PDB file of C-alpha atoms and ligand atoms in Angstrom:
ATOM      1  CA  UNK L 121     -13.748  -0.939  20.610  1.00  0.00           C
ATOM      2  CA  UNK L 122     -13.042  -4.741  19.224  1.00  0.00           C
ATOM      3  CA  UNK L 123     -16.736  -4.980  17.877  1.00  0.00           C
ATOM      4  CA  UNK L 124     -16.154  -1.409  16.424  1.00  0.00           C
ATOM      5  CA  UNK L 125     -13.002  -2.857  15.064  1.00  0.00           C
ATOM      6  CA  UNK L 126     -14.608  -5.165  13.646  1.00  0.00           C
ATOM      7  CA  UNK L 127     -17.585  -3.333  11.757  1.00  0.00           C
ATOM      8  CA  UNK L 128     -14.790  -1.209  10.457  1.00  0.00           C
ATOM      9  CA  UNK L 129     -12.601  -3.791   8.758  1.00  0.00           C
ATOM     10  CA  UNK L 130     -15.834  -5.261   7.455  1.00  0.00           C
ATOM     11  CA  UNK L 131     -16.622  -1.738   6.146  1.00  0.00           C
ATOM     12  CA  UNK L 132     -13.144  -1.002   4.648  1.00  0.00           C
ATOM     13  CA  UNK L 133     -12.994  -4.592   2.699  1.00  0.00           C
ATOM     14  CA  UNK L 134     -16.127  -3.830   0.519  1.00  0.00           C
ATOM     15  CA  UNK L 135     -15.353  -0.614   0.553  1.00  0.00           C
ATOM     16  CA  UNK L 136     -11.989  -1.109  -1.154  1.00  0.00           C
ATOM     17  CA  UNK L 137     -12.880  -3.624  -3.708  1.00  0.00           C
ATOM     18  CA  UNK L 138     -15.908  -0.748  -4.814  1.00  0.00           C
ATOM     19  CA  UNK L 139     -13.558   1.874  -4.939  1.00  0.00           C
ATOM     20  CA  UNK L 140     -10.598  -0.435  -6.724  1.00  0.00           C
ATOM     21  CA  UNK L 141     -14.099  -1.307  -9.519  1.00  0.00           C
ATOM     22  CA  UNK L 142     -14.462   2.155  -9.756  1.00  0.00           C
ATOM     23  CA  UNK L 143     -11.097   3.320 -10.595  1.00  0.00           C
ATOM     24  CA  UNK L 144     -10.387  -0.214 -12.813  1.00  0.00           C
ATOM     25  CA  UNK L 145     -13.512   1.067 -15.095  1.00  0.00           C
ATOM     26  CA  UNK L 146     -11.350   4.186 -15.426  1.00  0.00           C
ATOM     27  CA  UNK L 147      -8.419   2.095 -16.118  1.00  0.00           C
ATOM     28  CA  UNK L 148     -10.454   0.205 -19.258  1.00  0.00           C
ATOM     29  CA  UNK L 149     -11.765   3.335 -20.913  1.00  0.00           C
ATOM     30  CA  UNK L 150      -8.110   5.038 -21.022  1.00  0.00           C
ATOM     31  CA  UNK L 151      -7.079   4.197 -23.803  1.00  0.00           C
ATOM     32  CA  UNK L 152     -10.318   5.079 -25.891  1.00  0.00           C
ATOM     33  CA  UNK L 153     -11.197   8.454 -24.325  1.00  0.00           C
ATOM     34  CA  UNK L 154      -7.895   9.179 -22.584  1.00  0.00           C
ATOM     35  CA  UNK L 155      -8.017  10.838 -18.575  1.00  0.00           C
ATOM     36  CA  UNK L 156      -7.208  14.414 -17.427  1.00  0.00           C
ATOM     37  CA  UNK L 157      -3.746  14.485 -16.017  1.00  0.00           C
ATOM     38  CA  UNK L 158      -2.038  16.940 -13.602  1.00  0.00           C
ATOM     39  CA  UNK L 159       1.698  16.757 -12.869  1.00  0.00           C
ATOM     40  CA  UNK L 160       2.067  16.830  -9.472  1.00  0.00           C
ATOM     41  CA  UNK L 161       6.428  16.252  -9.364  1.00  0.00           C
ATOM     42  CA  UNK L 162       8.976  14.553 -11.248  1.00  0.00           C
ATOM     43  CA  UNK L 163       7.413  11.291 -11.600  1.00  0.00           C
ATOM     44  CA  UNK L 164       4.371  12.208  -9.848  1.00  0.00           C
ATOM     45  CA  UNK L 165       1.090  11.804 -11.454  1.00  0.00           C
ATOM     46  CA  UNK L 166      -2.444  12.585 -10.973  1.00  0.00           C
ATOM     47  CA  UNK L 167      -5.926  11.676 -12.980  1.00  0.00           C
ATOM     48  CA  UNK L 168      -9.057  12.238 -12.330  1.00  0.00           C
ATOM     49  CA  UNK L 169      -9.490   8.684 -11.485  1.00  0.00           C
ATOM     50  CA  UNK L 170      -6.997   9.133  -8.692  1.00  0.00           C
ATOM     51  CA  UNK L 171      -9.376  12.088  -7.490  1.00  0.00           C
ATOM     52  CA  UNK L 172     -12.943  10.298  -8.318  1.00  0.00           C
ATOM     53  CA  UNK L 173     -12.110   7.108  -6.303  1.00  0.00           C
ATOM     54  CA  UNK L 174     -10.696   9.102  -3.418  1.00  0.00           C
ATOM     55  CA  UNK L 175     -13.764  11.257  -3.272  1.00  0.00           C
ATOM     56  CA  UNK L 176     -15.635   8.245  -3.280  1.00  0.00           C
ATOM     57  CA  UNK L 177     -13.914   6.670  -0.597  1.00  0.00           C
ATOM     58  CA  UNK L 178     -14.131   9.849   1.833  1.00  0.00           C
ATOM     59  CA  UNK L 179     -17.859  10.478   1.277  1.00  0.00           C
ATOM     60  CA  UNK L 180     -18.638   6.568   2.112  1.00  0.00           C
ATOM     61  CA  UNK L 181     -16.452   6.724   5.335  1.00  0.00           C
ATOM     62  CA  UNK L 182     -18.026  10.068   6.311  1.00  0.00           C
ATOM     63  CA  UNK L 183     -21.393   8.654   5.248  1.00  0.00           C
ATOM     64  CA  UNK L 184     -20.642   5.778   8.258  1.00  0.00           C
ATOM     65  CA  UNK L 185     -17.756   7.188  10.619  1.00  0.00           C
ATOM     66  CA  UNK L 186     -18.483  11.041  10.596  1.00  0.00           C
ATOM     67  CA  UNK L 187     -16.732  10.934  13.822  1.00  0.00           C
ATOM     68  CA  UNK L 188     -13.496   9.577  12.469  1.00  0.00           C
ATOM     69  CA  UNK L 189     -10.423  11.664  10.578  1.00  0.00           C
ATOM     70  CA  UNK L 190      -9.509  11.360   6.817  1.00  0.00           C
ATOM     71  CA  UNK L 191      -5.928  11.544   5.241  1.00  0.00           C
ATOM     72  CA  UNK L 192      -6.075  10.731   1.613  1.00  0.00           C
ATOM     73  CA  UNK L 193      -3.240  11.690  -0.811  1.00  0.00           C
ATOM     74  CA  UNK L 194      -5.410  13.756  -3.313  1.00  0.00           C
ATOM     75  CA  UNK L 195      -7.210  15.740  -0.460  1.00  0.00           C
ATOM     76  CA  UNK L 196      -5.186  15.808   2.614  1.00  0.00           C
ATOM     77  CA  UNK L 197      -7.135  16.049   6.118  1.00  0.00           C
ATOM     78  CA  UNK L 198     -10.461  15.926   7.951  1.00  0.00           C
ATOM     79  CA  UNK L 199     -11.070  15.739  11.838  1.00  0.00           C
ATOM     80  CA  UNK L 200      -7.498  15.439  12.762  1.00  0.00           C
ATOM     81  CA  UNK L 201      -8.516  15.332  16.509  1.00  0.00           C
ATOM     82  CA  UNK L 202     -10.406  12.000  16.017  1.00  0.00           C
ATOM     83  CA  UNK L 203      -9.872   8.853  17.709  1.00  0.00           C
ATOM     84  CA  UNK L 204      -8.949   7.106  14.552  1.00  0.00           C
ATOM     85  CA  UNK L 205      -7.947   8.024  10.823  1.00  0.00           C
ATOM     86  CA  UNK L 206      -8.514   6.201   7.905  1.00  0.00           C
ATOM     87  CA  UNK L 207      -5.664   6.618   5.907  1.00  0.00           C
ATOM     88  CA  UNK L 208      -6.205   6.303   1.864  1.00  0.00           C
ATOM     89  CA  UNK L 209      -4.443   6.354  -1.174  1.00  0.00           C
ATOM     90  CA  UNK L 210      -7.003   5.894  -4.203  1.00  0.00           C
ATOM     91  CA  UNK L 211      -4.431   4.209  -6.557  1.00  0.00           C
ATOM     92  CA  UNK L 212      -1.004   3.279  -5.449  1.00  0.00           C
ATOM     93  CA  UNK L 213       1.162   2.987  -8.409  1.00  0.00           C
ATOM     94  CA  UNK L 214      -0.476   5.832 -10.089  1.00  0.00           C
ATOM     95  CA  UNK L 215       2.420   5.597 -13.481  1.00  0.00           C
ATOM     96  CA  UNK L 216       1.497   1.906 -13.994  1.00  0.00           C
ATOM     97  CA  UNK L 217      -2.256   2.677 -14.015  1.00  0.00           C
ATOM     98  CA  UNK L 218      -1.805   5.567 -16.705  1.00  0.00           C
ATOM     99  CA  UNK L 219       0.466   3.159 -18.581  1.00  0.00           C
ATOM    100  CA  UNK L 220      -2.030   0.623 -18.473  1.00  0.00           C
ATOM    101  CA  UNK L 221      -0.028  -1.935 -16.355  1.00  0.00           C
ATOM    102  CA  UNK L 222      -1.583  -3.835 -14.061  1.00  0.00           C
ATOM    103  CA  UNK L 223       0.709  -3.310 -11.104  1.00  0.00           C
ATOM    104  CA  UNK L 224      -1.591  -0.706  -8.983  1.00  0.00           C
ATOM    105  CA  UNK L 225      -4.032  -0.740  -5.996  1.00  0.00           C
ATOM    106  CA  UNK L 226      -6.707   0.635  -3.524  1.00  0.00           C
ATOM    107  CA  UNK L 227      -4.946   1.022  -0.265  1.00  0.00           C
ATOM    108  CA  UNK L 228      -7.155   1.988   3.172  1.00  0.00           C
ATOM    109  CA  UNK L 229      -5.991   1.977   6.542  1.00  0.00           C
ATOM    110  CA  UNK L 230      -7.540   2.990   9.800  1.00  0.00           C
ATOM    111  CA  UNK L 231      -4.768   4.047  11.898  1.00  0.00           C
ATOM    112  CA  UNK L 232      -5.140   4.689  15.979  1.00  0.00           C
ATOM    113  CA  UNK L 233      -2.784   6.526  18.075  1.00  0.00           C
ATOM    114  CA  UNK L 234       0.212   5.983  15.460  1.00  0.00           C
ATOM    115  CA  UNK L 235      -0.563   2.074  14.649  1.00  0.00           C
ATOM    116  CA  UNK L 236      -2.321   0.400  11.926  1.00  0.00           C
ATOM    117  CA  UNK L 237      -4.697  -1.682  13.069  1.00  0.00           C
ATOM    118  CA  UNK L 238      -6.976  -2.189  10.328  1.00  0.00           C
ATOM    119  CA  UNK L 239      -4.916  -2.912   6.925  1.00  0.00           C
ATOM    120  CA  UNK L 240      -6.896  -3.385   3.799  1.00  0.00           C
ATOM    121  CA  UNK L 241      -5.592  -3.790  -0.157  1.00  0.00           C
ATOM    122  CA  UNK L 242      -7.497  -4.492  -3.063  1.00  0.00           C
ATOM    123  CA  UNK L 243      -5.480  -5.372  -6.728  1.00  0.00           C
ATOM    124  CA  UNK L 244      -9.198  -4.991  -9.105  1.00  0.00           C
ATOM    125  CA  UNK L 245      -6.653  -6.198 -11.978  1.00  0.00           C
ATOM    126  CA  UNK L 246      -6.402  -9.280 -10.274  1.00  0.00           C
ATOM    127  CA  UNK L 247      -9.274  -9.195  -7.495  1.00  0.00           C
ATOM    128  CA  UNK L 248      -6.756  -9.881  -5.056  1.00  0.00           C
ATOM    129  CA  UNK L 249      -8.048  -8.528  -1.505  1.00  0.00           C
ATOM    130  CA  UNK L 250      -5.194  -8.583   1.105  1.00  0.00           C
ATOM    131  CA  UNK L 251      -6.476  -7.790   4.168  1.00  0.00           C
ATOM    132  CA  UNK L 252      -5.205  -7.449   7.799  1.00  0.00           C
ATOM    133  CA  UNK L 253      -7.142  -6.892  11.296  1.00  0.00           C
ATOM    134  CA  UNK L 254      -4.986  -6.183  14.319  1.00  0.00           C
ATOM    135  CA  UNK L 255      -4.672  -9.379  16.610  1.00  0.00           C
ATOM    136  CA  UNK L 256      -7.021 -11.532  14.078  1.00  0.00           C
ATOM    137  CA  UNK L 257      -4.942 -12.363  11.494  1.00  0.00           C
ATOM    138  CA  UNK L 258      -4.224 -11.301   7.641  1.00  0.00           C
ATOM    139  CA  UNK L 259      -5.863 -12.522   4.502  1.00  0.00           C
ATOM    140  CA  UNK L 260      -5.367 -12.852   0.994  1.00  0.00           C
ATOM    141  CA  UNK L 261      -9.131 -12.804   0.069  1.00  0.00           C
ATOM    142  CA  UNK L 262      -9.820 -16.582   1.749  1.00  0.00           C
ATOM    143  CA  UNK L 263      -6.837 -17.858   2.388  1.00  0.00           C
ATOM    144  CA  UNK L 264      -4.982 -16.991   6.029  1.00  0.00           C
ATOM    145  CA  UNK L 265      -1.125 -15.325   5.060  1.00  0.00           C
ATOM    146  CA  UNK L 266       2.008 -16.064   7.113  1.00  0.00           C
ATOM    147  CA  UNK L 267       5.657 -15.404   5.633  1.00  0.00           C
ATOM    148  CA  UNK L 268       8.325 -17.473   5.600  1.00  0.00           C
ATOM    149  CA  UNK L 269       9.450 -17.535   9.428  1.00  0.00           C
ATOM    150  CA  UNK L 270      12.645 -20.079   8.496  1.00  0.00           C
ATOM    151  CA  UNK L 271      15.810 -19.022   6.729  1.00  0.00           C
ATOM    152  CA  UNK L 272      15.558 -21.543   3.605  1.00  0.00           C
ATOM    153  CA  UNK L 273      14.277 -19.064   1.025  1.00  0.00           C
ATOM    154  CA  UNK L 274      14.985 -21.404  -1.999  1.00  0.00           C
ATOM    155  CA  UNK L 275      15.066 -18.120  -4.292  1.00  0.00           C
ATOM    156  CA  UNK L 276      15.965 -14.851  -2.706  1.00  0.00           C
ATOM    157  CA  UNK L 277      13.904 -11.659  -4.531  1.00  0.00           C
ATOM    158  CA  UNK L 278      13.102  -8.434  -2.644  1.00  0.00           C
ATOM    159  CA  UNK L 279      10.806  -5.710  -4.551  1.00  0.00           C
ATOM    160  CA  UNK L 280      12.544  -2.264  -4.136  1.00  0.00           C
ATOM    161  CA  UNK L 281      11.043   0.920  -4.275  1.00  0.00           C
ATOM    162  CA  UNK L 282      13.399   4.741  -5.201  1.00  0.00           C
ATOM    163  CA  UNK L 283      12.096   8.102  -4.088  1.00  0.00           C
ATOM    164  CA  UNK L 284      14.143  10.800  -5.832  1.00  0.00           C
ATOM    165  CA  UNK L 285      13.388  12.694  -2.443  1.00  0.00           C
ATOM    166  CA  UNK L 286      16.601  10.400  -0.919  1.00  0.00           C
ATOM    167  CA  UNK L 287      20.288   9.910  -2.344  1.00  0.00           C
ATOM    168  CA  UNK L 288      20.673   7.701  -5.360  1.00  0.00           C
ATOM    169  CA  UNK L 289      23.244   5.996  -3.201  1.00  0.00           C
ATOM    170  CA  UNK L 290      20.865   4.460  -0.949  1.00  0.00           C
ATOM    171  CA  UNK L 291      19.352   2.902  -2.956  1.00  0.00           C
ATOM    172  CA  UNK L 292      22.119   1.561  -5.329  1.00  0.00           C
ATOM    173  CA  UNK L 293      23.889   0.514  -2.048  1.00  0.00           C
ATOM    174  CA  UNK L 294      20.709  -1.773  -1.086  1.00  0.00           C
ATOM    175  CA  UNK L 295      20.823  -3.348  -4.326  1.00  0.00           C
ATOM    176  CA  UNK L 296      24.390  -4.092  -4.543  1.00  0.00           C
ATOM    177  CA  UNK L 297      24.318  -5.655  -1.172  1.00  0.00           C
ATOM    178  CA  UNK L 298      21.376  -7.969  -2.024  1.00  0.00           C
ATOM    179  CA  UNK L 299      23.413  -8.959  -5.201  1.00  0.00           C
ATOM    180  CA  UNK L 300      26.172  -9.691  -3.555  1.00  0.00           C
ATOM    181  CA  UNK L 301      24.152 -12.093  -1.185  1.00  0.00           C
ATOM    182  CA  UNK L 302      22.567 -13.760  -4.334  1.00  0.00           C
ATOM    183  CA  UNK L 303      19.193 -11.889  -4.057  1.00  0.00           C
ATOM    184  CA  UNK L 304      17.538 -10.825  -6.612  1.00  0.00           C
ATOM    185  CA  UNK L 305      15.370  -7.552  -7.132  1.00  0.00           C
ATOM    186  CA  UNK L 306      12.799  -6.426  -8.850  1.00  0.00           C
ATOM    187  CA  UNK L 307      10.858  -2.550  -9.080  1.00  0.00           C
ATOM    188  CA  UNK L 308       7.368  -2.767  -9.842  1.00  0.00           C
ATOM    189  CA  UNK L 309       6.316   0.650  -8.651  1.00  0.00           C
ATOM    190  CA  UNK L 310       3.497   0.055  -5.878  1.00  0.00           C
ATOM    191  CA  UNK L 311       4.869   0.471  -2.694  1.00  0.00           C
ATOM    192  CA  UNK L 312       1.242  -0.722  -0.736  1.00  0.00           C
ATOM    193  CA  UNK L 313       1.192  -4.153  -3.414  1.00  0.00           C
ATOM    194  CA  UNK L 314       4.863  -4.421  -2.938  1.00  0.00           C
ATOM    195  CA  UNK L 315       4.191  -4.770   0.835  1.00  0.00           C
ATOM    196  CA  UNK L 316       1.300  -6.993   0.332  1.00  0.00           C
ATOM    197  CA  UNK L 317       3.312  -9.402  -1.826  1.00  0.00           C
ATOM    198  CA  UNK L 318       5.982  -9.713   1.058  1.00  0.00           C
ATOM    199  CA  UNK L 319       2.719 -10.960   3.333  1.00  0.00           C
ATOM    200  CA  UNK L 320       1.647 -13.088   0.340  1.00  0.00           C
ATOM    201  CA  UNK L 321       5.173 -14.497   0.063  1.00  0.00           C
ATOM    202  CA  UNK L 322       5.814 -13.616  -3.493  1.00  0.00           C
ATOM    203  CA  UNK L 323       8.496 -11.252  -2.171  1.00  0.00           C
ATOM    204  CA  UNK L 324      11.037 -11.747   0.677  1.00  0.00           C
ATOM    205  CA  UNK L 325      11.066  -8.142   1.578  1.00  0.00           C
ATOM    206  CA  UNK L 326      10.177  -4.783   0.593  1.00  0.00           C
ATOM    207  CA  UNK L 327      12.765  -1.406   1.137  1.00  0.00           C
ATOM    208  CA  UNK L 328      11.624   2.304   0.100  1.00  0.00           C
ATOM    209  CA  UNK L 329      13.641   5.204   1.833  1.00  0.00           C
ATOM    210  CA  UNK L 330      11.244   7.844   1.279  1.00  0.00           C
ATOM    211  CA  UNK L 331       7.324   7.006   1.508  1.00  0.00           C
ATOM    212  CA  UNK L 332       4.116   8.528   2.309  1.00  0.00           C
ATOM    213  CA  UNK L 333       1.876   7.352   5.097  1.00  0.00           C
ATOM    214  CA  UNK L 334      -0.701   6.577   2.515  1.00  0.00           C
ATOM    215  CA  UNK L 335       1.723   4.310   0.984  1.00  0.00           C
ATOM    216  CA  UNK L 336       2.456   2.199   3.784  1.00  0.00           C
ATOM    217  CA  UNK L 337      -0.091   2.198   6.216  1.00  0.00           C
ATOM    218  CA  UNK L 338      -2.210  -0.493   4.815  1.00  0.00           C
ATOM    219  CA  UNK L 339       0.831  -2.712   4.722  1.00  0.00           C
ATOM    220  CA  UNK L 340       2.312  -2.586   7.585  1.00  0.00           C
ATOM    221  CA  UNK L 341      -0.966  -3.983   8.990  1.00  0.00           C
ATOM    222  CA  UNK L 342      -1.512  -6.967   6.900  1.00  0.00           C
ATOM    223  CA  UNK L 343       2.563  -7.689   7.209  1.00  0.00           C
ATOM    224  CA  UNK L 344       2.454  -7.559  11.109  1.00  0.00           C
ATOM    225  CA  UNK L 345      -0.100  -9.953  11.201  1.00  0.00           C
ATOM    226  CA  UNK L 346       1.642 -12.192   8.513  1.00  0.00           C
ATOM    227  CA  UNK L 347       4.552 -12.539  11.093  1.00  0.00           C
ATOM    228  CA  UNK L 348       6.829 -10.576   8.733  1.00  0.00           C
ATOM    229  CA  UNK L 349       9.587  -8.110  10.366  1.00  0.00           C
ATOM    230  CA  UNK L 350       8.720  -4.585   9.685  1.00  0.00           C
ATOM    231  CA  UNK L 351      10.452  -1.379  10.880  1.00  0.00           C
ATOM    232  CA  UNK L 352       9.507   2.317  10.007  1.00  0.00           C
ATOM    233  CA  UNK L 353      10.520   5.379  10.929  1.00  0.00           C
ATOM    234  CA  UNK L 354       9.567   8.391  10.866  1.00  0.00           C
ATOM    235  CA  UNK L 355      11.860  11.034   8.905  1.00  0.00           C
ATOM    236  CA  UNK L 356      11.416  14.310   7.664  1.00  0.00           C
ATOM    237  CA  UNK L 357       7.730  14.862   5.405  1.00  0.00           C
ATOM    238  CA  UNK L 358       7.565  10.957   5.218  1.00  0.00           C
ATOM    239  CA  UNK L 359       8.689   7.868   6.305  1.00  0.00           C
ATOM    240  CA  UNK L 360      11.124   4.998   5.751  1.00  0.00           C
ATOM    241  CA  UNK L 361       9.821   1.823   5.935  1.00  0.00           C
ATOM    242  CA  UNK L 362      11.777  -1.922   5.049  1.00  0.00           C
ATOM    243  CA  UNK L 363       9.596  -5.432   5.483  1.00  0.00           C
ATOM    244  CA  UNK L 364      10.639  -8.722   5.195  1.00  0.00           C
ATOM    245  CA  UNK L 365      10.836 -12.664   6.656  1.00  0.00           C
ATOM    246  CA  UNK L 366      12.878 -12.576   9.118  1.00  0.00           C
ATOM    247  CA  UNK L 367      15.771 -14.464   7.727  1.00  0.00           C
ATOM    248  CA  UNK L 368      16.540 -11.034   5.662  1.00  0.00           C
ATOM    249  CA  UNK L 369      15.766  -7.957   7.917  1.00  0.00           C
ATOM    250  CA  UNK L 370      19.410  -7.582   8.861  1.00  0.00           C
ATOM    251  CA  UNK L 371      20.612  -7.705   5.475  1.00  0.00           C
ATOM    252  CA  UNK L 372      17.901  -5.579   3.979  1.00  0.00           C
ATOM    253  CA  UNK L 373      18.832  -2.783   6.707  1.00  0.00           C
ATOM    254  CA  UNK L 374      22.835  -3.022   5.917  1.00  0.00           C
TER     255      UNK L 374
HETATM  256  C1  IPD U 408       4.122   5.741  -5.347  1.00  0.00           C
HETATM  257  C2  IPD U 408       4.318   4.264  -5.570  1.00  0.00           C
HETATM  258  C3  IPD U 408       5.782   3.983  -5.834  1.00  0.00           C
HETATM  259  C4  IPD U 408       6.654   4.431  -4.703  1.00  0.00           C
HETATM  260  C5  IPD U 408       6.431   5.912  -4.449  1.00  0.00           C
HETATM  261  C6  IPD U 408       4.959   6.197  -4.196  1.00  0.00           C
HETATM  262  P1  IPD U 408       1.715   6.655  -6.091  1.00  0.00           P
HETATM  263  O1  IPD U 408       2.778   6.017  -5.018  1.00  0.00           O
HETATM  264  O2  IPD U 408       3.926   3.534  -4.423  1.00  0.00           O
HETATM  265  O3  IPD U 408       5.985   2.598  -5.987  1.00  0.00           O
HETATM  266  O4  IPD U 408       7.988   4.194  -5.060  1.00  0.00           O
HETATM  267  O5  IPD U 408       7.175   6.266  -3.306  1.00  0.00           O
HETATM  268  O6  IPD U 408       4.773   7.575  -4.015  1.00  0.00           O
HETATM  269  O7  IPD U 408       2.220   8.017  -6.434  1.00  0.00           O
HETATM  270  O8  IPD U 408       1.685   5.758  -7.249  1.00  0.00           O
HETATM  271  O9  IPD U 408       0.472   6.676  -5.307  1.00  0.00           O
HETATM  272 CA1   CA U 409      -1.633   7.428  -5.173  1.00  0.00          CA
END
């Protein structure tokens, strides 16, 4: 299984940073020629960008892993009896994409028996590759990641993330408690570069109360392996997920 393991995270890094090319050529010809858009909720978008770069990514892994299952957040799920799943969302941070911000990212994850063990990221606006292996480590392209594991954080700043699926409160109560502890916050609207940022230690923590596998997956890999403190749960249609050193993780939970 390791050397399968292995061939697969190999697989999923090129893999991302062709799919994130694809979907950043999109990105470039927006403004000129403008994309098909579907409203899929309040606040929920869709282009046919979104769609192209997921169907690219699901024909390539069922070109090389036809034995493996497929949830992707524009079209759902293959082989759910398989081994392992790659889990995929196209573009994380769909809004900033359409707005032509350069916040967004390709997020892939191969996921066995409820674990993340292969955790791969790509930003194509900055060709940043975050990538995580179970039990080998986690990358930001080169360079090995590993957060802050002491409690002298010289400036606190968590990103936060607000599904209107979960009370307003929540979220406002998060916020005012970091305040109050002199931590600043910031909302930059990709839940799977948020995480990846905590890993890269540009963050101190991540918190979203209502997220999609796709969302998360990914992350939770690459932060494991950076050492960071992670816990999510499952909850009704999603999940709630909050990452961080481990200096924060009691505060961020409240
Ligand atoms: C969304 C983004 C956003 C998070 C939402 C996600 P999408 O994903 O990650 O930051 O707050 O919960 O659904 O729709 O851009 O792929
Ligand atoms: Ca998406």
């Amino acid at each position: 299984m390791n050397n399968d393991l292995q061939q697969r995270y190999t697989f999923a890094c090129q893999l991302a940073k062709e799919a994130g090319t694809i979907a950043h050529t999109y990105q470039k010809k927006l403004v000129e020629e403008g994309l098909d858009i579907d409203v899929k909720g309040r606040q929920d978008f869709v282009s046919v960008a979104d769609k192209e770069t997921e169907n690219f990514i699901r024909q390539q892994l069922s070109l090389h892993y036809p034995q493996d299952g497929f949830l992707g957040e524009e079209s759902g799920v293959s082989n759910p009896d398989s081994e392992g799943t790659w889990v995929v969302d196209p573009i994380d941070g769909t809004t900033n994409f359409l707005r032509q911000q350069p916040m967004w990212c390709v997020s892939i994850a191969y996921v066995v028996e409820g674990e993340p063990v292969i955790g791969v990221i790509y930003d194509p606006c900055h060709d940043e590759l975050f990538s995580a292996l179970v039990g080998q480590g986690a990358w930001l392209n080169n360079r090995p990641l590993e957060v802050n594991q002491g409690d002298n954080a010289i400036v606190g700043l968590v990103n936060l993330g607000y599904s209107a699926k979960m009370p307003l409160e929540n979220y406002l109560a998060t916020m005012t408690r970091l305040l109050e502890h002199g931590i600043e916050h910031r909302r930059h609207g990709s839940a799977a570069l948020g995480l990846a940022h905590v890993a890269a230690g540009r963050f101190d923590g991540y918190r979203e109360d209502f997220i999609n596998a796709w969302d998360i997956m990914a992350g939770i890999a690459i932060l494991r392996e950076a050492k960071a403190d992670v816990i999510f749960n499952q909850i009704a249609g999603g999940y709630a997920i909050q990452a961080s050193i481990p200096a924060i993780s009691d505060l961020l939970k409240g």
